């Protein structure tokens, strides 16, 4: 873990969160569909970190936009780009 404490994990898949919770029991875990209402994620983040400084790591799925993906669809590309824009909007709001 390189000396960094994970304080919040967010995913729309509860099973993924359960696995994460087994490895990081001290972290807050929130099952939130990414790309939705920003305020829900902002509230979870505030509850987890309060006023402490933090690093926000967002990693939208990239395989749908990869040129190496022979099954890439326009819909998948648009969906991933939309999620990337959502992540940037969130980062700007949190500044």
C-alpha positions as YAML, in Angstrom:
chain: A
units: angstrom
residues:
- id: 1
  name: UNK
  ca: [0.00, 0.00, 0.00]
- id: 2
  name: UNK
  ca: [3.07, 2.22, -0.18]
- id: 3
  name: UNK
  ca: [2.21, 4.13, 2.99]
- id: 4
  name: UNK
  ca: [-0.99, 5.61, 1.58]
- id: 5
  name: UNK
  ca: [-4.21, 5.09, 3.49]
- id: 6
  name: UNK
  ca: [-7.30, 4.32, 1.42]
- id: 7
  name: UNK
  ca: [-10.18, 6.19, 3.04]
- id: 8
  name: UNK
  ca: [-12.97, 5.78, 0.46]
- id: 9
  name: UNK
  ca: [-13.73, 3.29, -2.29]
- id: 10
  name: UNK
  ca: [-16.61, 3.90, -4.67]
- id: 11
  name: UNK
  ca: [-17.98, 1.48, -7.23]
- id: 12
  name: UNK
  ca: [-21.34, 0.65, -8.74]
- id: 13
  name: UNK
  ca: [-20.68, -3.06, -8.18]
- id: 14
  name: UNK
  ca: [-21.28, -4.21, -4.61]
- id: 15
  name: UNK
  ca: [-19.29, -7.42, -5.10]
- id: 16
  name: UNK
  ca: [-16.21, -5.38, -6.08]
- id: 17
  name: UNK
  ca: [-16.69, -3.24, -2.97]
- id: 18
  name: UNK
  ca: [-16.99, -6.32, -0.77]
- id: 19
  name: UNK
  ca: [-13.65, -7.62, -2.06]
- id: 20
  name: UNK
  ca: [-12.08, -4.19, -1.53]
- id: 21
  name: UNK
  ca: [-13.52, -4.02, 1.99]
- id: 22
  name: UNK
  ca: [-11.89, -7.36, 2.84]
- id: 23
  name: UNK
  ca: [-8.52, -5.87, 1.87]
- id: 24
  name: UNK
  ca: [-9.12, -2.37, 3.28]
- id: 25
  name: UNK
  ca: [-11.47, -2.78, 6.27]
- id: 26
  name: UNK
  ca: [-10.74, 0.69, 7.62]
- id: 27
  name: UNK
  ca: [-11.92, 2.49, 4.48]
- id: 28
  name: UNK
  ca: [-15.41, 3.82, 3.85]
- id: 29
  name: UNK
  ca: [-17.20, 2.02, 1.01]
- id: 30
  name: UNK
  ca: [-20.00, 3.50, -1.08]
- id: 31
  name: UNK
  ca: [-21.97, 1.72, -3.78]
- id: 32
  name: UNK
  ca: [-22.61, 4.59, -6.17]
- id: 33
  name: UNK
  ca: [-23.14, 4.44, -9.92]
- id: 34
  name: UNK
  ca: [-20.42, 6.63, -11.37]
- id: 35
  name: UNK
  ca: [-21.57, 9.14, -13.92]
- id: 36
  name: UNK
  ca: [-24.71, 10.01, -11.98]
- id: 37
  name: UNK
  ca: [-25.48, 12.83, -9.59]
- id: 38
  name: UNK
  ca: [-22.24, 14.39, -8.34]
- id: 39
  name: UNK
  ca: [-23.64, 15.43, -4.97]
- id: 40
  name: UNK
  ca: [-23.96, 11.82, -3.76]
- id: 41
  name: UNK
  ca: [-20.26, 11.19, -4.35]
- id: 42
  name: UNK
  ca: [-19.30, 14.58, -2.88]
- id: 43
  name: UNK
  ca: [-21.20, 13.69, 0.32]
- id: 44
  name: UNK
  ca: [-19.48, 10.29, 0.58]
- id: 45
  name: UNK
  ca: [-16.08, 11.93, 0.07]
- id: 46
  name: UNK
  ca: [-16.75, 14.61, 2.69]
- id: 47
  name: UNK
  ca: [-17.88, 11.95, 5.18]
- id: 48
  name: UNK
  ca: [-14.71, 9.93, 4.56]
- id: 49
  name: UNK
  ca: [-12.06, 12.66, 4.60]
- id: 50
  name: UNK
  ca: [-13.63, 15.66, 6.30]
- id: 51
  name: UNK
  ca: [-11.26, 18.63, 5.94]
- id: 52
  name: UNK
  ca: [-8.08, 16.55, 5.58]
- id: 53
  name: UNK
  ca: [-6.04, 16.79, 2.39]
- id: 54
  name: UNK
  ca: [-6.54, 13.81, 0.08]
- id: 55
  name: UNK
  ca: [-5.60, 12.36, -3.28]
- id: 56
  name: UNK
  ca: [-8.51, 11.55, -5.56]
- id: 57
  name: UNK
  ca: [-7.79, 8.68, -7.95]
- id: 58
  name: UNK
  ca: [-10.36, 8.09, -10.66]
- id: 59
  name: UNK
  ca: [-9.86, 5.43, -13.30]
- id: 60
  name: UNK
  ca: [-12.67, 5.18, -15.82]
- id: 61
  name: UNK
  ca: [-12.72, 1.98, -17.84]
- id: 62
  name: UNK
  ca: [-10.53, 2.46, -20.89]
- id: 63
  name: UNK
  ca: [-10.92, -0.81, -22.78]
- id: 64
  name: UNK
  ca: [-14.04, 0.48, -24.54]
- id: 65
  name: UNK
  ca: [-12.06, 3.30, -26.16]
- id: 66
  name: UNK
  ca: [-8.87, 1.38, -26.89]
- id: 67
  name: UNK
  ca: [-7.96, 0.97, -30.55]
- id: 68
  name: UNK
  ca: [-6.76, -2.51, -29.58]
- id: 69
  name: UNK
  ca: [-10.34, -3.50, -28.81]
- id: 70
  name: UNK
  ca: [-11.61, -5.19, -31.97]
- id: 71
  name: UNK
  ca: [-15.17, -5.10, -30.58]
- id: 72
  name: UNK
  ca: [-15.13, -1.37, -29.84]
- id: 73
  name: UNK
  ca: [-18.45, 0.35, -30.51]
- id: 74
  name: UNK
  ca: [-19.35, 3.99, -30.94]
- id: 75
  name: UNK
  ca: [-21.75, 3.67, -28.01]
- id: 76
  name: UNK
  ca: [-18.97, 2.30, -25.78]
- id: 77
  name: UNK
  ca: [-16.63, 5.11, -26.81]
- id: 78
  name: UNK
  ca: [-19.28, 7.77, -26.13]
- id: 79
  name: UNK
  ca: [-20.15, 6.21, -22.76]
- id: 80
  name: UNK
  ca: [-16.52, 6.16, -21.64]
- id: 81
  name: UNK
  ca: [-15.85, 9.71, -22.83]
- id: 82
  name: UNK
  ca: [-18.96, 10.85, -20.95]
- id: 83
  name: UNK
  ca: [-17.65, 9.18, -17.76]
- id: 84
  name: UNK
  ca: [-14.25, 10.84, -18.24]
- id: 85
  name: UNK
  ca: [-15.97, 14.23, -18.55]
- id: 86
  name: UNK
  ca: [-17.96, 13.45, -15.40]
- id: 87
  name: UNK
  ca: [-14.71, 12.70, -13.53]
- id: 88
  name: UNK
  ca: [-13.20, 15.99, -14.67]
- id: 89
  name: UNK
  ca: [-16.33, 17.88, -13.59]
- id: 90
  name: UNK
  ca: [-16.10, 16.25, -10.16]
- id: 91
  name: UNK
  ca: [-12.42, 17.14, -9.84]
- id: 92
  name: UNK
  ca: [-13.17, 20.78, -10.72]
- id: 93
  name: UNK
  ca: [-15.99, 20.95, -8.15]
- id: 94
  name: UNK
  ca: [-13.73, 19.59, -5.44]
- id: 95
  name: UNK
  ca: [-10.96, 22.16, -5.95]
...
